[in-house]
Short mmCIF file of C-alpha atoms and ligand atoms in Angstrom, two decimals:
data_model
loop_
_atom_site.label_atom_id
_atom_site.label_comp_id
_atom_site.label_asym_id
_atom_site.label_seq_id
_atom_site.Cartn_x
_atom_site.Cartn_y
_atom_site.Cartn_z
CA MET A 2 83.09 139.14 -145.81
CA GLU A 3 85.39 139.92 -148.67
CA ILE A 4 87.78 142.73 -147.84
CA ILE A 5 89.51 144.58 -150.65
CA THR A 6 92.01 147.24 -149.70
CA GLN A 7 93.36 149.66 -152.27
CA PRO A 8 96.09 152.30 -151.96
CA ASP A 9 93.59 155.14 -152.31
CA SER A 10 89.90 155.94 -152.61
CA GLN A 11 90.20 156.50 -156.35
CA GLN A 12 91.31 152.95 -157.05
CA ALA A 13 88.82 151.59 -154.52
CA SER A 14 86.00 153.50 -156.22
CA LEU A 15 86.96 152.06 -159.61
CA ILE A 16 86.59 148.55 -158.21
CA ALA A 17 83.25 149.45 -156.62
CA ALA A 18 82.02 150.94 -159.91
CA GLY A 19 83.08 147.75 -161.71
CA ILE A 20 80.97 145.68 -159.31
CA VAL A 21 77.88 147.87 -159.79
CA ALA A 22 78.40 148.08 -163.57
CA ARG A 23 78.72 144.32 -163.91
CA THR A 24 75.46 143.85 -162.02
CA VAL A 25 73.67 146.22 -164.40
CA GLN A 26 75.23 144.60 -167.48
CA GLU A 27 74.35 141.08 -166.36
CA LYS A 28 70.86 142.03 -165.22
CA PRO A 29 69.43 144.99 -167.16
CA HIS A 30 66.48 145.15 -164.72
CA ALA A 31 68.76 145.22 -161.70
CA VAL A 32 67.65 146.90 -158.51
CA LEU A 33 70.30 149.10 -156.94
CA GLY A 34 70.37 150.27 -153.35
CA LEU A 35 72.12 153.62 -153.17
CA ALA A 36 73.85 155.61 -150.45
CA THR A 37 74.76 159.25 -150.00
CA GLY A 38 77.65 161.01 -148.23
CA ASN A 39 81.15 161.83 -149.46
CA THR A 40 82.23 158.22 -149.75
CA PRO A 41 80.28 157.11 -152.87
CA LEU A 42 80.95 160.33 -154.83
CA GLN A 43 83.79 158.84 -156.88
CA LEU A 44 81.80 155.65 -157.43
CA TYR A 45 78.98 157.75 -158.91
CA ARG A 46 81.43 159.75 -161.03
CA ASN A 47 82.75 156.48 -162.45
CA LEU A 48 79.24 155.23 -163.22
CA VAL A 49 78.43 158.52 -164.98
CA ARG A 50 81.61 158.20 -167.04
CA MET A 51 80.83 154.55 -167.90
CA HIS A 52 77.36 155.61 -169.02
CA ARG A 53 78.70 158.50 -171.11
CA ASP A 54 81.75 156.81 -172.63
CA SER A 55 80.83 153.12 -172.77
CA GLY A 56 77.04 153.24 -172.90
CA LEU A 57 76.41 151.62 -169.51
CA ASP A 58 72.63 151.42 -169.69
CA PHE A 59 70.40 152.20 -166.72
CA ALA A 60 67.15 152.24 -168.72
CA GLY A 61 65.83 149.09 -167.03
CA VAL A 62 67.26 149.73 -163.57
CA THR A 63 65.29 150.59 -160.42
CA SER A 64 66.92 152.35 -157.48
CA PHE A 65 66.15 152.69 -153.79
CA ASN A 66 68.02 155.12 -151.61
CA LEU A 67 68.83 154.21 -148.05
CA ASP A 68 67.54 157.28 -146.28
CA GLU A 69 66.32 160.87 -146.21
CA TYR A 70 66.06 163.64 -143.62
CA VAL A 71 62.66 164.24 -142.07
CA GLY A 72 61.17 167.69 -142.60
CA ILE A 73 63.54 168.66 -145.41
CA PRO A 74 61.93 169.30 -148.80
CA PRO A 75 63.40 167.34 -151.72
CA ALA A 76 64.61 170.60 -153.30
CA HIS A 77 66.64 171.58 -150.20
CA PRO A 78 70.30 171.68 -151.29
CA SER A 79 71.33 169.28 -148.51
CA SER A 80 68.52 166.75 -149.01
CA PHE A 81 69.55 163.32 -150.20
CA HIS A 82 67.18 163.89 -153.15
CA SER A 83 69.30 166.88 -154.25
CA TYR A 84 72.51 164.95 -153.68
CA MET A 85 71.37 162.02 -155.84
CA TRP A 86 70.21 164.23 -158.72
CA ALA A 87 73.36 166.34 -158.59
CA HIS A 88 75.79 163.43 -158.53
CA LEU A 89 74.08 160.62 -160.40
CA PHE A 90 70.49 160.78 -161.62
CA SER A 91 70.85 163.89 -163.81
CA HIS A 92 73.74 162.28 -165.66
CA ILE A 93 72.48 158.76 -166.44
CA ASN A 94 69.39 157.31 -168.13
CA LEU A 95 67.73 155.81 -165.05
CA PRO A 96 63.99 156.50 -165.57
CA LYS A 97 62.60 158.98 -163.04
CA GLU A 98 59.62 156.76 -162.24
CA ARG A 99 61.93 154.00 -161.04
CA ILE A 100 63.91 156.20 -158.65
CA ASN A 101 62.86 155.72 -155.02
CA ILE A 102 63.96 157.84 -152.08
CA PRO A 103 62.14 157.90 -148.73
CA ASP A 104 59.73 160.82 -148.44
CA GLY A 105 61.01 163.03 -145.63
CA LEU A 106 57.90 165.21 -145.81
CA THR A 107 55.35 162.46 -145.36
CA THR A 108 52.57 163.15 -142.87
CA ASP A 109 52.10 159.43 -142.21
CA VAL A 110 55.51 158.01 -141.38
CA PRO A 111 54.52 154.39 -140.63
CA ALA A 112 52.47 154.15 -143.86
CA ALA A 113 55.28 155.71 -145.94
CA CYS A 114 57.80 153.26 -144.46
CA ARG A 115 55.55 150.26 -145.09
CA LYS A 116 55.04 151.46 -148.66
CA TYR A 117 58.81 151.75 -149.16
CA GLU A 118 59.37 148.18 -147.98
CA GLN A 119 56.55 147.00 -150.23
CA ALA A 120 58.05 148.83 -153.22
CA ILE A 121 61.41 147.10 -152.67
CA ARG A 122 59.67 143.72 -152.53
CA SER A 123 57.58 144.48 -155.64
CA ALA A 124 60.73 145.43 -157.56
CA GLY A 125 62.13 141.97 -156.79
CA GLY A 126 64.50 142.94 -153.95
CA ILE A 127 67.80 144.79 -154.07
CA ASP A 128 70.61 143.20 -156.08
CA VAL A 129 73.47 145.37 -154.82
CA GLN A 130 73.23 147.68 -151.85
CA VAL A 131 75.90 150.39 -151.81
CA LEU A 132 76.81 151.45 -148.27
CA GLY A 133 79.06 153.93 -146.57
CA ILE A 134 79.65 153.82 -142.85
CA GLY A 135 79.32 156.47 -140.18
CA SER A 136 82.21 157.13 -137.82
CA ASN A 137 80.06 155.49 -135.11
CA GLY A 138 79.49 152.38 -137.23
CA HIS A 139 76.05 153.26 -138.56
CA ILE A 140 74.94 152.07 -141.99
CA GLY A 141 72.08 153.89 -143.69
CA PHE A 142 71.07 155.97 -140.70
CA ASN A 143 70.76 152.99 -138.38
CA GLU A 144 72.38 154.52 -135.36
CA PRO A 145 73.92 152.43 -132.56
CA SER A 146 71.23 150.45 -130.68
CA SER A 147 69.21 149.94 -133.89
CA SER A 148 67.54 146.54 -133.96
CA LEU A 149 69.53 144.18 -136.13
CA SER A 150 66.27 143.15 -137.79
CA SER A 151 64.80 146.64 -138.18
CA ARG A 152 62.85 147.69 -141.27
CA THR A 153 62.41 151.12 -142.87
CA ARG A 154 61.37 153.54 -140.12
CA ILE A 155 62.06 156.89 -138.47
CA LYS A 156 65.28 157.25 -136.46
CA THR A 157 66.67 159.98 -134.25
CA LEU A 158 70.18 161.08 -135.20
CA THR A 159 72.97 160.93 -132.66
CA GLU A 160 74.87 164.10 -131.89
CA GLU A 161 77.94 162.62 -133.58
CA SER A 162 76.03 162.07 -136.82
CA ARG A 163 74.52 165.56 -136.66
CA LEU A 164 77.95 167.09 -136.14
CA ASP A 165 79.31 165.13 -139.11
CA VAL A 166 76.86 166.93 -141.44
CA ALA A 167 76.65 170.28 -139.62
CA ALA A 168 78.53 172.16 -142.34
CA ALA A 169 75.92 171.20 -144.94
CA PHE A 170 73.17 172.77 -142.82
CA GLY A 171 75.00 175.93 -141.77
CA GLY A 172 75.79 174.61 -138.26
CA GLU A 173 74.53 171.91 -135.91
CA GLU A 174 71.30 173.78 -135.04
CA GLY A 175 70.21 173.52 -138.66
CA VAL A 176 70.68 169.75 -138.91
CA PRO A 177 67.42 167.77 -138.86
CA THR A 178 66.98 165.61 -135.77
CA HIS A 179 65.18 162.75 -137.53
CA VAL A 180 65.54 160.66 -140.65
CA LEU A 181 63.70 157.90 -142.48
CA THR A 182 66.05 155.01 -143.11
CA MET A 183 65.95 151.49 -144.43
CA GLY A 184 66.43 149.18 -141.48
CA LEU A 185 69.26 146.74 -140.90
CA GLY A 186 66.87 143.92 -141.78
CA THR A 187 66.02 145.72 -145.03
CA ILE A 188 69.72 146.07 -145.88
CA MET A 189 70.39 142.43 -144.99
CA ASP A 190 67.77 141.33 -147.54
CA ALA A 191 69.92 142.73 -150.39
CA ARG A 192 71.55 139.98 -152.46
CA LYS A 193 74.92 141.70 -152.20
CA CYS A 194 76.20 144.48 -149.94
CA LEU A 195 79.03 146.72 -151.10
CA LEU A 196 80.43 148.83 -148.28
CA LEU A 197 82.93 151.58 -149.05
CA ALA A 198 85.04 153.33 -146.42
CA PHE A 199 87.84 155.81 -146.88
CA GLY A 200 90.10 157.70 -144.52
CA LYS A 201 91.49 157.35 -140.99
CA LYS A 202 88.23 158.64 -139.53
CA LYS A 203 86.53 155.39 -140.56
CA ALA A 204 89.29 153.00 -139.42
CA ARG A 205 87.79 152.22 -136.01
CA ALA A 206 84.27 151.72 -137.35
CA VAL A 207 85.63 149.41 -140.07
CA ALA A 208 87.65 147.34 -137.58
CA ARG A 209 84.65 147.00 -135.26
CA THR A 210 82.39 146.11 -138.19
CA VAL A 211 84.69 143.38 -139.50
CA GLU A 212 86.50 142.05 -136.46
CA GLY A 213 84.36 143.00 -133.48
CA PRO A 214 81.34 141.18 -132.13
CA VAL A 215 78.01 141.44 -133.94
CA THR A 216 76.26 144.07 -131.90
CA ALA A 217 73.56 146.67 -132.28
CA MET A 218 76.11 149.15 -130.88
CA VAL A 219 78.03 148.83 -134.16
CA PRO A 220 75.22 148.52 -136.70
CA GLY A 221 77.61 147.70 -139.58
CA SER A 222 78.67 144.54 -137.73
CA VAL A 223 75.37 142.90 -138.72
CA LEU A 224 76.98 142.48 -142.16
CA GLN A 225 79.03 139.64 -140.67
CA LEU A 226 75.79 137.66 -140.98
CA HIS A 227 75.37 138.55 -144.66
CA PRO A 228 76.65 135.87 -147.04
CA ARG A 229 77.78 138.28 -149.76
CA THR A 230 79.31 141.44 -148.38
CA ILE A 231 82.26 143.13 -150.05
CA LEU A 232 84.14 145.90 -148.30
CA VAL A 233 86.22 148.16 -150.51
CA LEU A 234 88.60 150.24 -148.42
CA ASP A 235 91.49 152.61 -148.85
CA LYS A 236 94.54 151.87 -146.78
CA ASP A 237 93.69 154.45 -144.11
CA ALA A 238 90.24 152.96 -143.50
CA ALA A 239 91.84 149.50 -143.30
CA SER A 240 94.60 150.64 -140.94
CA GLU A 241 93.06 149.23 -137.74
CA LEU A 242 92.23 145.79 -139.14
CA GLU A 243 94.23 143.19 -137.24
CA MET A 244 94.12 140.63 -140.03
CA ALA A 245 94.75 143.08 -142.89
CA ASP A 246 97.63 141.00 -144.30
CA TYR A 247 95.47 137.91 -144.42
CA TYR A 248 92.65 139.72 -146.25
CA ALA A 249 95.15 141.07 -148.78
CA TRP A 250 96.60 137.61 -149.35
CA VAL A 251 93.16 136.09 -149.82
CA HIS A 252 92.24 138.78 -152.32
CA GLU A 253 95.45 138.41 -154.33
CA HIS A 254 95.11 134.64 -154.53
CA LYS A 255 91.46 134.40 -155.40
CA PRO A 256 90.81 132.35 -158.49
CA ASP A 257 89.33 134.48 -161.28
CA TRP A 258 85.99 132.64 -161.24
CA GLN A 259 85.49 133.58 -157.60
CA LYS A 260 86.21 137.30 -157.87
CA TYR A 261 83.43 139.57 -156.62
C1 GLP B 23 75.34 159.40 -143.57
C2 GLP B 23 74.56 158.51 -144.52
C3 GLP B 23 75.24 157.18 -144.64
C4 GLP B 23 76.71 157.38 -144.94
C5 GLP B 23 77.38 158.15 -143.81
C6 GLP B 23 78.85 158.40 -144.02
O1 GLP B 23 75.09 159.03 -142.31
N1 GLP B 23 73.21 158.31 -144.09
O2 GLP B 23 74.59 156.42 -145.65
O3 GLP B 23 77.32 156.15 -145.12
O4 GLP B 23 76.73 159.38 -143.71
O5 GLP B 23 79.03 159.59 -144.72
P1 GLP B 23 80.37 159.99 -145.47
O6 GLP B 23 80.47 159.06 -146.62
O7 GLP B 23 80.16 161.40 -145.89
O8 GLP B 23 81.46 159.82 -144.52
#
């Protein structure tokens, strides 16, 4: 794991945007795995700015989102569909037909999940998977106890995760109970994983992900088995890492050819 800690989320998001932008520049038909939540908002703002001001071109790109709520129509203001259009897709030239988000309204969940996996394979696999992390260590919506080799499927949200998004649904009662999410095995197939975490609230999950045992109880910890995972943190999210000084030293002394 490569751990990059920045003074604040703004600087961290610039680095993350640079990593995504470079992928798209080097491979115009890149496949991006995208996440929702507050964490990647500044990353998306940077990508929008790079598209607008420097012509970063998404015309050949394909995207796959990690997850979507079950039973929520795409047009619902708190759906991940709405989030993605509001913060990224409406502002860049990624063709609509190459945008993929799990269908939370499907009447045949297993078939829809199989189709999603097949679509990722047909697109050539994900080049960079953007990830946030839940305060309980989930990635995508793979809640604790998720199989480390799981594929896209339906999951039941934990109470903690439902509380985290309660405000967006007008209180906990309004929060969907189920989601469709890429599995941990699906995420692990990405060529590169880029996990962002900001704020004190994420410090414990980050420490357990990086320095704890690999365990289904901390789904993010499976990334220890991924050969190319980069974590971009602000200093609060990094505050419980025991070897933080070592990671900083490694990062500062990396030869240029090895960076990211
Ligand atoms: C949700 C999403 C995750 C995201 C997490 C953290 O659970 N499914 O992909 O990483 O929330 O959200 P936030 O970035 O708002 O803290």
